[in-house]
Structures are given as C-alpha cells and as structure tokens.
Amino acid sequence: MNILILAAGTRNKIIQYFRKTFDGIGTVVATDASTLGPAIYDADKYYIVPPITEPGYIDKILEICQVEQISGVLSLIDPELSLLAANKERFKELGVTVIGSSCELCEMALDKMQMYDWLKAHGYNCARSWMDRDEFYRAVDVGEVTYPVFVKPYRGSASISIYKVYDKGTVDLLFDHEDDLMIQEFLNGQEIGADVYIDLISGEVVSIFAKKKIKMRAGETDKAVSFKDEKLFSLIEQFVLEAGYKGQIDIDIFEIDSQYYISEVNPRFGGGYPHAYGCGVDHTTLILNNLNGVANEKNIGAYDEGIYMMKYNEVKIVKA
C-alpha cells in the first residue's frame, strides 16, 4: 500500500504524517520540480519531475505510479488538482485512486467568480463579487457595497496579487494594468478555517475540524485556535454534500453577526492542517482506510476546543 504525494514543496509536516501512518504498511513517495523542495527529503523516496505545464508531465507521474506500485495519489497545490481529476480513469487503469474531487469542482475552486455564482445560486452567504467594474461602480452608487474591497485575479491561489482597495482610482489603475481581475466585497468578520474529509467510499462527511484564525502570513494560517459550533458543522456538511466534494478539502469561512459566509474552498490539504492533526484529527489514517477499501465512520468535531496552533520556522539541511 504505497502513496504518491505530488508537489510536496514545503509541506514537510504532511509528508511526516503520512510516513507515520504508512509506517510498516507501505511507502510514501513524494515529487517536486526542484531538489530544493524540502519536503521531499521527509518521504521514503522522491522523484524530481517536470513542471505540471510541460507536455508529458502526467505520463511521467503514471510511470512513477507503475514503478512504485502506487495505490493512491494526491497533490498539495491547486493548479494540479484539475489535472489529476481529468486523468482519473488513466490512474484507475493502473489501480491507482486519485484522492480528490471531480475536475469540475477543482476548476470551480480555482475560478472565484464561478464559485461565487454557485454559492449565490444555491443560497449560501458569500462575498458579493464583480468581474465588470462598471457594474461594481453602479453597485457602489446605489449603496449596495462600500469601500474597501478586494481586487484579485479571478483565478489564483496563495493570496498572490490580492489588493485591498479604498477608492475608484485604485480600482481603475489595477484594471488598466492587469488582466483577469475581479472585485470582491470585503468581509469584516472573524475568519475561520475548516479541514474536512469526505469519505471516498461512502461519500459522507466523516470529519470536520474548525479553527478561528488569529494571524495570517503569506496567505496561510499562522496562528489559530480550535473551536466547535454545531451550526457551522451542519452548514459545512450541507454545502459539501450539495456540491459533491470528495476526499480532503479546506474551507475558508467568515463569521459576521452570528452568520457564516463561505469564502473559498481548496480541494486539498490546507496550510493549516497541522493544527487539526495536532488535535488528534488524523485524516491520513482516513485516507489509508479508504485505500484499503474500508469506509470511515462519522466522527465530526472529535477534538478539544481552545487548542492553539503557532507556526514557526524550521530548516532542512542536505548535501548536494
């Protein structure tokens, strides 16, 4: 029972958790496009692979799966999720399970306007969004939205090129110099992160871990505290099942005046997952169970409240 983790990058903790779970059972194999991706050195074996945009990339991954007798594969970066999902049948022919959601859902997670349209159509609270700045200006004029707002790429990740904007002039400046931008209402409330696992066999939501974010750094949770709320758990379960996600996902949510607003979904392990794992919410074991053909039992909110996570820097030293 071997697992392949793609685009390991700096997710050393994720690799370490899988190593612990698969110890004595199978091998954890990691890939990265660079020998300077520190997490690969925490795996049992690693491969240096081409960038995901290079022709023949997926063939290389399939080749690794054959050589290493891989049972399950997942990626830790957003742009690769759709690629894996689109080639799900090719992996299945080799006996490899793609641990993730459908290609359509992975694409919707990348496309923030598509996500907004889906959330709005299905009646979920969310930040109002615009691709057309003139429509946004009309909304400002009639008092539907006020500054500040966020201007960001409608397809993006890791909080890259996100601007908090306070006036029309800055909106115009950004739109005149960058393509594919959107405007999003600023949600002024408590930011929350949820690590969720949807069983690959039963399709049920079997685990949810929620944390209130205290501090962010480079688009990731830097400090947070665990908490529980049955109202939030019910909302997450309803949303996830209605959308059809599978496997590991990370959801960003805001709480404003006791109401929850769904912001974004990352259909993968999020940067704050070590908080969940440290509180005993072990999704690597849930994955192993599924790869063994075992459906996991529902165990939502199985952790203590008031447990803090504080990230700090570590280093990896290797010989060239």
PDB file of C-alpha atoms in Angstrom:
ATOM      1  CA  MET A   1       0.000   0.000   0.000  1.00  0.00           C
ATOM      2  CA  ASN A   2       2.057   2.939  -1.301  1.00  0.00           C
ATOM      3  CA  ILE A   3       1.027   6.585  -1.671  1.00  0.00           C
ATOM      4  CA  LEU A   4       2.334   9.280  -4.011  1.00  0.00           C
ATOM      5  CA  ILE A   5       2.279  12.916  -2.880  1.00  0.00           C
ATOM      6  CA  LEU A   6       2.809  15.416  -5.694  1.00  0.00           C
ATOM      7  CA  ALA A   7       4.216  18.946  -5.429  1.00  0.00           C
ATOM      8  CA  ALA A   8       5.442  18.356  -1.883  1.00  0.00           C
ATOM      9  CA  GLY A   9       7.210  21.723  -1.735  1.00  0.00           C
ATOM     10  CA  THR A  10       7.461  22.923   1.854  1.00  0.00           C
ATOM     11  CA  ARG A  11       4.684  20.704   3.263  1.00  0.00           C
ATOM     12  CA  ASN A  12       7.098  18.718   5.400  1.00  0.00           C
ATOM     13  CA  LYS A  13       4.539  18.062   8.116  1.00  0.00           C
ATOM     14  CA  ILE A  14       2.088  16.452   5.685  1.00  0.00           C
ATOM     15  CA  ILE A  15       4.800  14.088   4.450  1.00  0.00           C
ATOM     16  CA  GLN A  16       5.788  13.273   8.039  1.00  0.00           C
ATOM     17  CA  TYR A  17       2.179  12.479   8.992  1.00  0.00           C
ATOM     18  CA  PHE A  18       1.812  10.098   6.045  1.00  0.00           C
ATOM     19  CA  ARG A  19       5.152   8.463   6.907  1.00  0.00           C
ATOM     20  CA  LYS A  20       3.871   7.790  10.414  1.00  0.00           C
ATOM     21  CA  THR A  21       0.544   6.422   9.160  1.00  0.00           C
ATOM     22  CA  PHE A  22       2.092   4.196   6.479  1.00  0.00           C
ATOM     23  CA  ASP A  23       4.990   3.020   8.648  1.00  0.00           C
ATOM     24  CA  GLY A  24       5.259  -0.760   8.321  1.00  0.00           C
ATOM     25  CA  ILE A  25       2.410  -0.765   5.798  1.00  0.00           C
ATOM     26  CA  GLY A  26       3.746   0.924   2.696  1.00  0.00           C
ATOM     27  CA  THR A  27       5.960   3.569   1.152  1.00  0.00           C
ATOM     28  CA  VAL A  28       5.418   7.327   0.956  1.00  0.00           C
ATOM     29  CA  VAL A  29       6.758   8.681  -2.335  1.00  0.00           C
ATOM     30  CA  ALA A  30       6.970  12.437  -2.972  1.00  0.00           C
ATOM     31  CA  THR A  31       7.659  14.583  -6.024  1.00  0.00           C
ATOM     32  CA  ASP A  32       8.700  18.143  -6.674  1.00  0.00           C
ATOM     33  CA  ALA A  33      10.006  20.146  -9.616  1.00  0.00           C
ATOM     34  CA  SER A  34      13.099  21.133  -7.626  1.00  0.00           C
ATOM     35  CA  THR A  35      15.684  19.460  -5.418  1.00  0.00           C
ATOM     36  CA  LEU A  36      15.208  22.473  -3.143  1.00  0.00           C
ATOM     37  CA  GLY A  37      11.692  21.403  -2.190  1.00  0.00           C
ATOM     38  CA  PRO A  38      12.483  20.435   1.422  1.00  0.00           C
ATOM     39  CA  ALA A  39       9.506  18.149   1.998  1.00  0.00           C
ATOM     40  CA  ILE A  40      10.727  15.518  -0.472  1.00  0.00           C
ATOM     41  CA  TYR A  41      13.529  14.612   1.942  1.00  0.00           C
ATOM     42  CA  ASP A  42      10.987  13.556   4.564  1.00  0.00           C
ATOM     43  CA  ALA A  43       9.495  10.943   2.210  1.00  0.00           C
ATOM     44  CA  ASP A  44      10.680   7.337   1.888  1.00  0.00           C
ATOM     45  CA  LYS A  45      11.532   8.047  -1.758  1.00  0.00           C
ATOM     46  CA  TYR A  46      11.309  11.056  -4.025  1.00  0.00           C
ATOM     47  CA  TYR A  47      11.366  11.989  -7.706  1.00  0.00           C
ATOM     48  CA  ILE A  48      12.220  15.271  -9.386  1.00  0.00           C
ATOM     49  CA  VAL A  49       9.630  15.838 -12.111  1.00  0.00           C
ATOM     50  CA  PRO A  50       8.991  18.477 -14.813  1.00  0.00           C
ATOM     51  CA  PRO A  51       6.633  21.424 -14.184  1.00  0.00           C
ATOM     52  CA  ILE A  52       2.960  20.435 -14.477  1.00  0.00           C
ATOM     53  CA  THR A  53       2.624  22.615 -17.600  1.00  0.00           C
ATOM     54  CA  GLU A  54       5.257  20.642 -19.527  1.00  0.00           C
ATOM     55  CA  PRO A  55       3.974  18.169 -22.164  1.00  0.00           C
ATOM     56  CA  GLY A  56       4.249  14.593 -20.971  1.00  0.00           C
ATOM     57  CA  TYR A  57       4.047  15.528 -17.290  1.00  0.00           C
ATOM     58  CA  ILE A  58       1.100  13.276 -16.495  1.00  0.00           C
ATOM     59  CA  ASP A  59       2.790  10.394 -18.342  1.00  0.00           C
ATOM     60  CA  LYS A  60       5.775  10.789 -16.025  1.00  0.00           C
ATOM     61  CA  ILE A  61       3.501  10.610 -12.973  1.00  0.00           C
ATOM     62  CA  LEU A  62       1.783   7.492 -14.325  1.00  0.00           C
ATOM     63  CA  GLU A  63       5.204   5.950 -14.899  1.00  0.00           C
ATOM     64  CA  ILE A  64       6.151   6.613 -11.265  1.00  0.00           C
ATOM     65  CA  CYS A  65       2.876   5.002 -10.172  1.00  0.00           C
ATOM     66  CA  GLN A  66       3.743   1.853 -12.130  1.00  0.00           C
ATOM     67  CA  VAL A  67       7.337   1.643 -10.887  1.00  0.00           C
ATOM     68  CA  GLU A  68       6.429   2.300  -7.245  1.00  0.00           C
ATOM     69  CA  GLN A  69       3.181   0.274  -7.252  1.00  0.00           C
ATOM     70  CA  ILE A  70       1.224   3.277  -6.012  1.00  0.00           C
ATOM     71  CA  SER A  71      -2.267   2.771  -4.566  1.00  0.00           C
ATOM     72  CA  GLY A  72      -3.280   6.415  -4.101  1.00  0.00           C
ATOM     73  CA  VAL A  73      -2.128   9.789  -5.407  1.00  0.00           C
ATOM     74  CA  LEU A  74      -2.811  13.371  -4.292  1.00  0.00           C
ATOM     75  CA  SER A  75      -1.388  16.824  -4.917  1.00  0.00           C
ATOM     76  CA  LEU A  76      -0.685  19.660  -2.486  1.00  0.00           C
ATOM     77  CA  ILE A  77      -1.091  22.529  -4.998  1.00  0.00           C
ATOM     78  CA  ASP A  78      -4.268  23.914  -6.571  1.00  0.00           C
ATOM     79  CA  PRO A  79      -3.310  24.003 -10.287  1.00  0.00           C
ATOM     80  CA  GLU A  80      -2.552  20.267 -10.320  1.00  0.00           C
ATOM     81  CA  LEU A  81      -5.851  19.141  -8.802  1.00  0.00           C
ATOM     82  CA  SER A  82      -7.834  19.525 -12.035  1.00  0.00           C
ATOM     83  CA  LEU A  83      -5.111  17.743 -13.996  1.00  0.00           C
ATOM     84  CA  LEU A  84      -5.255  14.722 -11.702  1.00  0.00           C
ATOM     85  CA  ALA A  85      -9.049  14.640 -11.757  1.00  0.00           C
ATOM     86  CA  ALA A  86      -9.148  14.906 -15.550  1.00  0.00           C
ATOM     87  CA  ASN A  87      -6.895  11.831 -15.785  1.00  0.00           C
ATOM     88  CA  LYS A  88      -8.689   9.844 -13.099  1.00  0.00           C
ATOM     89  CA  GLU A  89      -9.515   6.962 -15.451  1.00  0.00           C
ATOM     90  CA  ARG A  90      -5.900   6.609 -16.587  1.00  0.00           C
ATOM     91  CA  PHE A  91      -4.827   6.248 -12.968  1.00  0.00           C
ATOM     92  CA  LYS A  92      -7.685   3.837 -12.287  1.00  0.00           C
ATOM     93  CA  GLU A  93      -6.448   1.565 -15.089  1.00  0.00           C
ATOM     94  CA  LEU A  94      -3.222   1.203 -13.083  1.00  0.00           C
ATOM     95  CA  GLY A  95      -5.112   0.514  -9.860  1.00  0.00           C
ATOM     96  CA  VAL A  96      -4.378   3.999  -8.515  1.00  0.00           C
ATOM     97  CA  THR A  97      -7.010   6.045  -6.675  1.00  0.00           C
ATOM     98  CA  VAL A  98      -6.953   9.804  -7.226  1.00  0.00           C
ATOM     99  CA  ILE A  99      -7.637  11.227  -3.766  1.00  0.00           C
ATOM    100  CA  GLY A 100      -9.649  14.319  -4.564  1.00  0.00           C
ATOM    101  CA  SER A 101     -12.748  15.882  -6.044  1.00  0.00           C
ATOM    102  CA  SER A 102     -14.034  15.998  -9.621  1.00  0.00           C
ATOM    103  CA  CYS A 103     -12.358  18.101 -12.298  1.00  0.00           C
ATOM    104  CA  GLU A 104     -15.389  20.421 -12.370  1.00  0.00           C
ATOM    105  CA  LEU A 105     -15.182  21.112  -8.634  1.00  0.00           C
ATOM    106  CA  CYS A 106     -11.421  21.615  -8.746  1.00  0.00           C
ATOM    107  CA  GLU A 107     -11.908  24.132 -11.547  1.00  0.00           C
ATOM    108  CA  MET A 108     -14.672  25.889  -9.623  1.00  0.00           C
ATOM    109  CA  ALA A 109     -12.376  26.191  -6.608  1.00  0.00           C
ATOM    110  CA  LEU A 110      -9.788  27.932  -8.817  1.00  0.00           C
ATOM    111  CA  ASP A 111     -12.346  30.198 -10.507  1.00  0.00           C
ATOM    112  CA  LYS A 112     -13.560  32.567  -7.796  1.00  0.00           C
ATOM    113  CA  MET A 113     -16.345  34.033  -9.932  1.00  0.00           C
ATOM    114  CA  GLN A 114     -17.663  30.579 -10.742  1.00  0.00           C
ATOM    115  CA  MET A 115     -17.584  29.735  -7.041  1.00  0.00           C
ATOM    116  CA  TYR A 116     -19.421  32.962  -6.225  1.00  0.00           C
ATOM    117  CA  ASP A 117     -22.094  32.254  -8.827  1.00  0.00           C
ATOM    118  CA  TRP A 118     -22.583  28.726  -7.452  1.00  0.00           C
ATOM    119  CA  LEU A 119     -22.808  29.883  -3.834  1.00  0.00           C
ATOM    120  CA  LYS A 120     -25.252  32.645  -4.733  1.00  0.00           C
ATOM    121  CA  ALA A 121     -27.429  30.323  -6.839  1.00  0.00           C
ATOM    122  CA  HIS A 122     -27.621  27.795  -4.001  1.00  0.00           C
ATOM    123  CA  GLY A 123     -28.497  30.325  -1.314  1.00  0.00           C
ATOM    124  CA  TYR A 124     -25.262  30.468   0.703  1.00  0.00           C
ATOM    125  CA  ASN A 125     -23.966  33.648   2.316  1.00  0.00           C
ATOM    126  CA  CYS A 126     -20.843  34.817   0.459  1.00  0.00           C
ATOM    127  CA  ALA A 127     -18.917  37.945  -0.530  1.00  0.00           C
ATOM    128  CA  ARG A 128     -20.545  39.757  -3.475  1.00  0.00           C
ATOM    129  CA  SER A 129     -18.247  39.768  -6.476  1.00  0.00           C
ATOM    130  CA  TRP A 130     -17.916  41.508  -9.845  1.00  0.00           C
ATOM    131  CA  MET A 131     -15.860  40.969 -12.992  1.00  0.00           C
ATOM    132  CA  ASP A 132     -17.297  44.083 -14.653  1.00  0.00           C
ATOM    133  CA  ARG A 133     -16.021  47.187 -12.838  1.00  0.00           C
ATOM    134  CA  ASP A 134     -18.841  49.327 -14.264  1.00  0.00           C
ATOM    135  CA  GLU A 135     -21.377  47.012 -12.641  1.00  0.00           C
ATOM    136  CA  PHE A 136     -19.411  47.346  -9.419  1.00  0.00           C
ATOM    137  CA  TYR A 137     -19.430  51.150  -9.669  1.00  0.00           C
ATOM    138  CA  ARG A 138     -23.209  51.093 -10.131  1.00  0.00           C
ATOM    139  CA  ALA A 139     -23.498  48.940  -7.000  1.00  0.00           C
ATOM    140  CA  VAL A 140     -21.377  51.497  -5.107  1.00  0.00           C
ATOM    141  CA  ASP A 141     -23.551  54.363  -6.392  1.00  0.00           C
ATOM    142  CA  VAL A 142     -26.767  52.793  -5.070  1.00  0.00           C
ATOM    143  CA  GLY A 143     -25.188  51.815  -1.750  1.00  0.00           C
ATOM    144  CA  GLU A 144     -25.118  48.042  -2.278  1.00  0.00           C
ATOM    145  CA  VAL A 145     -21.417  47.879  -1.455  1.00  0.00           C
ATOM    146  CA  THR A 146     -18.872  50.223   0.122  1.00  0.00           C
ATOM    147  CA  TYR A 147     -15.091  50.513   0.124  1.00  0.00           C
ATOM    148  CA  PRO A 148     -12.735  48.943   0.983  1.00  0.00           C
ATOM    149  CA  VAL A 149     -12.974  45.989  -1.386  1.00  0.00           C
ATOM    150  CA  PHE A 150     -10.552  43.354  -2.609  1.00  0.00           C
ATOM    151  CA  VAL A 151      -9.234  43.318  -6.156  1.00  0.00           C
ATOM    152  CA  LYS A 152      -7.697  39.984  -7.117  1.00  0.00           C
ATOM    153  CA  PRO A 153      -7.189  37.575 -10.028  1.00  0.00           C
ATOM    154  CA  TYR A 154     -10.382  35.611 -10.559  1.00  0.00           C
ATOM    155  CA  ARG A 155      -8.195  32.507 -10.924  1.00  0.00           C
ATOM    156  CA  GLY A 156      -5.468  32.486  -8.319  1.00  0.00           C
ATOM    157  CA  SER A 157      -4.144  30.946  -5.125  1.00  0.00           C
ATOM    158  CA  ALA A 158      -1.839  31.579  -2.167  1.00  0.00           C
ATOM    159  CA  SER A 159      -3.115  35.178  -1.830  1.00  0.00           C
ATOM    160  CA  ILE A 160      -0.924  36.289  -4.748  1.00  0.00           C
ATOM    161  CA  SER A 161      -1.721  39.714  -6.289  1.00  0.00           C
ATOM    162  CA  ILE A 162      -4.556  40.497  -3.880  1.00  0.00           C
ATOM    163  CA  TYR A 163      -5.086  44.191  -3.173  1.00  0.00           C
ATOM    164  CA  LYS A 164      -7.242  45.860  -0.533  1.00  0.00           C
ATOM    165  CA  VAL A 165      -8.598  48.914  -2.335  1.00  0.00           C
ATOM    166  CA  TYR A 166     -10.154  52.049  -0.841  1.00  0.00           C
ATOM    167  CA  ASP A 167     -11.193  54.120  -3.872  1.00  0.00           C
ATOM    168  CA  LYS A 168     -12.304  54.091  -7.520  1.00  0.00           C
ATOM    169  CA  GLY A 169      -9.000  55.447  -8.787  1.00  0.00           C
ATOM    170  CA  THR A 170      -7.083  52.469  -7.479  1.00  0.00           C
ATOM    171  CA  VAL A 171      -9.614  50.051  -8.954  1.00  0.00           C
ATOM    172  CA  ASP A 172      -9.166  51.721 -12.354  1.00  0.00           C
ATOM    173  CA  LEU A 173      -5.385  51.671 -12.027  1.00  0.00           C
ATOM    174  CA  LEU A 174      -5.326  47.942 -11.311  1.00  0.00           C
ATOM    175  CA  PHE A 175      -7.829  47.035 -14.035  1.00  0.00           C
ATOM    176  CA  ASP A 176      -5.936  49.141 -16.578  1.00  0.00           C
ATOM    177  CA  HIS A 177      -2.658  47.346 -15.884  1.00  0.00           C
ATOM    178  CA  GLU A 178      -3.688  43.757 -15.146  1.00  0.00           C
ATOM    179  CA  ASP A 179      -5.984  41.283 -16.884  1.00  0.00           C
ATOM    180  CA  ASP A 180      -8.493  38.795 -15.478  1.00  0.00           C
ATOM    181  CA  LEU A 181      -9.237  40.706 -12.288  1.00  0.00           C
ATOM    182  CA  MET A 182     -12.347  40.623 -10.143  1.00  0.00           C
ATOM    183  CA  ILE A 183     -13.684  42.809  -7.340  1.00  0.00           C
ATOM    184  CA  GLN A 184     -14.869  41.198  -4.139  1.00  0.00           C
ATOM    185  CA  GLU A 185     -16.747  42.627  -1.184  1.00  0.00           C
ATOM    186  CA  PHE A 186     -14.632  42.972   1.951  1.00  0.00           C
ATOM    187  CA  LEU A 187     -15.996  40.695   4.674  1.00  0.00           C
ATOM    188  CA  ASN A 188     -15.195  42.282   8.008  1.00  0.00           C
ATOM    189  CA  GLY A 189     -15.537  39.444  10.482  1.00  0.00           C
ATOM    190  CA  GLN A 190     -13.867  36.507  12.186  1.00  0.00           C
ATOM    191  CA  GLU A 191     -12.035  34.365   9.647  1.00  0.00           C
ATOM    192  CA  ILE A 192     -12.418  30.624  10.141  1.00  0.00           C
ATOM    193  CA  GLY A 193     -10.731  27.627   8.570  1.00  0.00           C
ATOM    194  CA  ALA A 194     -12.239  24.154   8.338  1.00  0.00           C
ATOM    195  CA  ASP A 195     -10.382  20.933   7.499  1.00  0.00           C
ATOM    196  CA  VAL A 196     -12.917  18.451   6.149  1.00  0.00           C
ATOM    197  CA  TYR A 197     -12.735  14.833   4.995  1.00  0.00           C
ATOM    198  CA  ILE A 198     -15.396  13.331   2.765  1.00  0.00           C
ATOM    199  CA  ASP A 199     -15.162   9.557   2.629  1.00  0.00           C
ATOM    200  CA  LEU A 200     -14.151   8.246  -0.812  1.00  0.00           C
ATOM    201  CA  ILE A 201     -16.315   5.152  -0.378  1.00  0.00           C
ATOM    202  CA  SER A 202     -19.488   6.293   1.417  1.00  0.00           C
ATOM    203  CA  GLY A 203     -19.427   9.877   0.154  1.00  0.00           C
ATOM    204  CA  GLU A 204     -20.306  11.062   3.663  1.00  0.00           C
ATOM    205  CA  VAL A 205     -18.651  13.884   5.581  1.00  0.00           C
ATOM    206  CA  VAL A 206     -16.845  11.942   8.310  1.00  0.00           C
ATOM    207  CA  SER A 207     -14.549  14.565   9.878  1.00  0.00           C
ATOM    208  CA  ILE A 208     -14.587  18.332  10.420  1.00  0.00           C
ATOM    209  CA  PHE A 209     -12.060  20.426  12.326  1.00  0.00           C
ATOM    210  CA  ALA A 210     -12.708  24.166  12.774  1.00  0.00           C
ATOM    211  CA  LYS A 211     -10.338  26.902  13.882  1.00  0.00           C
ATOM    212  CA  LYS A 212     -10.595  30.650  14.370  1.00  0.00           C
ATOM    213  CA  LYS A 213      -7.726  32.341  12.585  1.00  0.00           C
ATOM    214  CA  ILE A 214      -5.748  34.790  14.701  1.00  0.00           C
ATOM    215  CA  LYS A 215      -2.955  35.749  12.317  1.00  0.00           C
ATOM    216  CA  MET A 216      -2.216  35.109   8.640  1.00  0.00           C
ATOM    217  CA  ARG A 217       1.133  35.026   6.837  1.00  0.00           C
ATOM    218  CA  ALA A 218       1.646  34.688   3.048  1.00  0.00           C
ATOM    219  CA  GLY A 219      -1.943  33.536   2.593  1.00  0.00           C
ATOM    220  CA  GLU A 220      -1.739  30.800   5.222  1.00  0.00           C
ATOM    221  CA  THR A 221      -2.875  30.495   8.806  1.00  0.00           C
ATOM    222  CA  ASP A 222      -0.005  31.417  11.110  1.00  0.00           C
ATOM    223  CA  LYS A 223      -1.821  31.338  14.457  1.00  0.00           C
ATOM    224  CA  ALA A 224      -5.249  29.897  15.249  1.00  0.00           C
ATOM    225  CA  VAL A 225      -7.380  28.369  17.999  1.00  0.00           C
ATOM    226  CA  SER A 226      -9.705  25.375  17.742  1.00  0.00           C
ATOM    227  CA  PHE A 227     -13.430  25.737  18.415  1.00  0.00           C
ATOM    228  CA  LYS A 228     -16.712  23.914  17.821  1.00  0.00           C
ATOM    229  CA  ASP A 229     -20.134  25.025  16.645  1.00  0.00           C
ATOM    230  CA  GLU A 230     -22.854  22.585  15.594  1.00  0.00           C
ATOM    231  CA  LYS A 231     -24.419  25.276  13.407  1.00  0.00           C
ATOM    232  CA  LEU A 232     -21.155  25.600  11.491  1.00  0.00           C
ATOM    233  CA  PHE A 233     -20.725  21.818  11.238  1.00  0.00           C
ATOM    234  CA  SER A 234     -24.253  21.490   9.798  1.00  0.00           C
ATOM    235  CA  LEU A 235     -23.595  24.256   7.252  1.00  0.00           C
ATOM    236  CA  ILE A 236     -20.323  22.663   6.143  1.00  0.00           C
ATOM    237  CA  GLU A 237     -21.906  19.227   5.809  1.00  0.00           C
ATOM    238  CA  GLN A 238     -24.827  20.611   3.790  1.00  0.00           C
ATOM    239  CA  PHE A 239     -22.545  22.614   1.488  1.00  0.00           C
ATOM    240  CA  VAL A 240     -20.033  19.819   0.918  1.00  0.00           C
ATOM    241  CA  LEU A 241     -22.676  17.198   0.127  1.00  0.00           C
ATOM    242  CA  GLU A 242     -24.651  19.547  -2.119  1.00  0.00           C
ATOM    243  CA  ALA A 243     -21.533  20.461  -4.098  1.00  0.00           C
ATOM    244  CA  GLY A 244     -20.216  16.891  -4.228  1.00  0.00           C
ATOM    245  CA  TYR A 245     -16.656  17.223  -2.904  1.00  0.00           C
ATOM    246  CA  LYS A 246     -14.610  14.118  -2.099  1.00  0.00           C
ATOM    247  CA  GLY A 247     -11.528  13.432  -0.008  1.00  0.00           C
ATOM    248  CA  GLN A 248      -9.589  16.153   1.804  1.00  0.00           C
ATOM    249  CA  ILE A 249     -10.742  19.767   1.469  1.00  0.00           C
ATOM    250  CA  ASP A 250     -10.001  23.067   3.196  1.00  0.00           C
ATOM    251  CA  ILE A 251     -12.736  25.724   3.512  1.00  0.00           C
ATOM    252  CA  ASP A 252     -12.346  29.432   4.342  1.00  0.00           C
ATOM    253  CA  ILE A 253     -15.338  30.926   6.136  1.00  0.00           C
ATOM    254  CA  PHE A 254     -16.206  34.248   7.780  1.00  0.00           C
ATOM    255  CA  GLU A 255     -18.460  34.781  10.800  1.00  0.00           C
ATOM    256  CA  ILE A 256     -20.276  38.133  10.695  1.00  0.00           C
ATOM    257  CA  ASP A 257     -23.060  38.981  13.176  1.00  0.00           C
ATOM    258  CA  SER A 258     -23.501  35.286  14.044  1.00  0.00           C
ATOM    259  CA  GLN A 259     -23.916  34.364  10.376  1.00  0.00           C
ATOM    260  CA  TYR A 260     -21.447  32.223   8.426  1.00  0.00           C
ATOM    261  CA  TYR A 261     -20.219  33.256   4.962  1.00  0.00           C
ATOM    262  CA  ILE A 262     -18.426  30.714   2.746  1.00  0.00           C
ATOM    263  CA  SER A 263     -15.403  32.325   1.126  1.00  0.00           C
ATOM    264  CA  GLU A 264     -13.195  29.790  -0.689  1.00  0.00           C
ATOM    265  CA  VAL A 265     -12.572  26.065  -0.999  1.00  0.00           C
ATOM    266  CA  ASN A 266      -9.223  24.351  -1.546  1.00  0.00           C
ATOM    267  CA  PRO A 267      -9.830  20.685  -2.517  1.00  0.00           C
ATOM    268  CA  ARG A 268      -6.582  19.540  -0.860  1.00  0.00           C
ATOM    269  CA  PHE A 269      -4.702  19.672   2.436  1.00  0.00           C
ATOM    270  CA  GLY A 270      -4.551  23.306   3.560  1.00  0.00           C
ATOM    271  CA  GLY A 271      -1.543  25.009   5.112  1.00  0.00           C
ATOM    272  CA  GLY A 272      -3.270  24.961   8.497  1.00  0.00           C
ATOM    273  CA  TYR A 273      -3.968  21.215   8.567  1.00  0.00           C
ATOM    274  CA  PRO A 274      -1.151  20.560  11.109  1.00  0.00           C
ATOM    275  CA  HIS A 275      -3.412  22.241  13.682  1.00  0.00           C
ATOM    276  CA  ALA A 276      -6.072  19.582  13.090  1.00  0.00           C
ATOM    277  CA  TYR A 277      -3.555  16.754  13.187  1.00  0.00           C
ATOM    278  CA  GLY A 278      -2.065  18.115  16.398  1.00  0.00           C
ATOM    279  CA  CYS A 279      -5.541  17.990  17.937  1.00  0.00           C
ATOM    280  CA  GLY A 280      -5.950  14.327  17.011  1.00  0.00           C
ATOM    281  CA  VAL A 281      -7.882  14.794  13.762  1.00  0.00           C
ATOM    282  CA  ASP A 282      -5.906  12.336  11.636  1.00  0.00           C
ATOM    283  CA  HIS A 283      -7.070  12.458   8.023  1.00  0.00           C
ATOM    284  CA  THR A 284      -4.051  10.490   6.784  1.00  0.00           C
ATOM    285  CA  THR A 285      -5.463   7.416   8.515  1.00  0.00           C
ATOM    286  CA  LEU A 286      -8.874   8.071   6.947  1.00  0.00           C
ATOM    287  CA  ILE A 287      -7.167   8.070   3.543  1.00  0.00           C
ATOM    288  CA  LEU A 288      -5.337   4.822   4.327  1.00  0.00           C
ATOM    289  CA  ASN A 289      -8.626   3.195   5.375  1.00  0.00           C
ATOM    290  CA  ASN A 290     -10.261   4.210   2.096  1.00  0.00           C
ATOM    291  CA  LEU A 291      -7.340   2.890   0.050  1.00  0.00           C
ATOM    292  CA  ASN A 292      -7.805  -0.414   1.899  1.00  0.00           C
ATOM    293  CA  GLY A 293     -11.479  -0.450   0.879  1.00  0.00           C
ATOM    294  CA  VAL A 294     -12.726   0.478   4.355  1.00  0.00           C
ATOM    295  CA  ALA A 295     -15.348   3.221   4.759  1.00  0.00           C
ATOM    296  CA  ASN A 296     -14.711   5.524   7.718  1.00  0.00           C
ATOM    297  CA  GLU A 297     -17.276   6.109  10.433  1.00  0.00           C
ATOM    298  CA  LYS A 298     -18.604   9.616  11.009  1.00  0.00           C
ATOM    299  CA  ASN A 299     -16.666  11.371  13.771  1.00  0.00           C
ATOM    300  CA  ILE A 300     -17.256  15.105  13.365  1.00  0.00           C
ATOM    301  CA  GLY A 301     -15.842  17.511  15.948  1.00  0.00           C
ATOM    302  CA  ALA A 302     -13.727  14.864  17.698  1.00  0.00           C
ATOM    303  CA  TYR A 303     -11.237  17.274  19.270  1.00  0.00           C
ATOM    304  CA  ASP A 304     -10.870  19.729  22.140  1.00  0.00           C
ATOM    305  CA  GLU A 305     -11.664  23.424  21.901  1.00  0.00           C
ATOM    306  CA  GLY A 306      -9.202  26.108  22.926  1.00  0.00           C
ATOM    307  CA  ILE A 307      -6.106  24.415  21.458  1.00  0.00           C
ATOM    308  CA  TYR A 308      -3.770  26.944  19.830  1.00  0.00           C
ATOM    309  CA  MET A 309      -1.517  26.495  16.808  1.00  0.00           C
ATOM    310  CA  MET A 310       1.523  28.731  16.364  1.00  0.00           C
ATOM    311  CA  LYS A 311       3.759  28.212  13.339  1.00  0.00           C
ATOM    312  CA  TYR A 312       7.496  28.786  13.479  1.00  0.00           C
ATOM    313  CA  ASN A 313      10.382  28.319  11.067  1.00  0.00           C
ATOM    314  CA  GLU A 314      12.399  25.125  10.675  1.00  0.00           C
ATOM    315  CA  VAL A 315      15.270  24.332   8.333  1.00  0.00           C
ATOM    316  CA  LYS A 316      16.281  21.337   6.211  1.00  0.00           C
ATOM    317  CA  ILE A 317      19.996  20.735   5.647  1.00  0.00           C
ATOM    318  CA  VAL A 318      21.017  18.328   2.885  1.00  0.00           C
ATOM    319  CA  LYS A 319      24.204  17.577   0.960  1.00  0.00           C
ATOM    320  CA  ALA A 320      24.172  18.437  -2.737  1.00  0.00           C
TER     321      ALA A 320
END
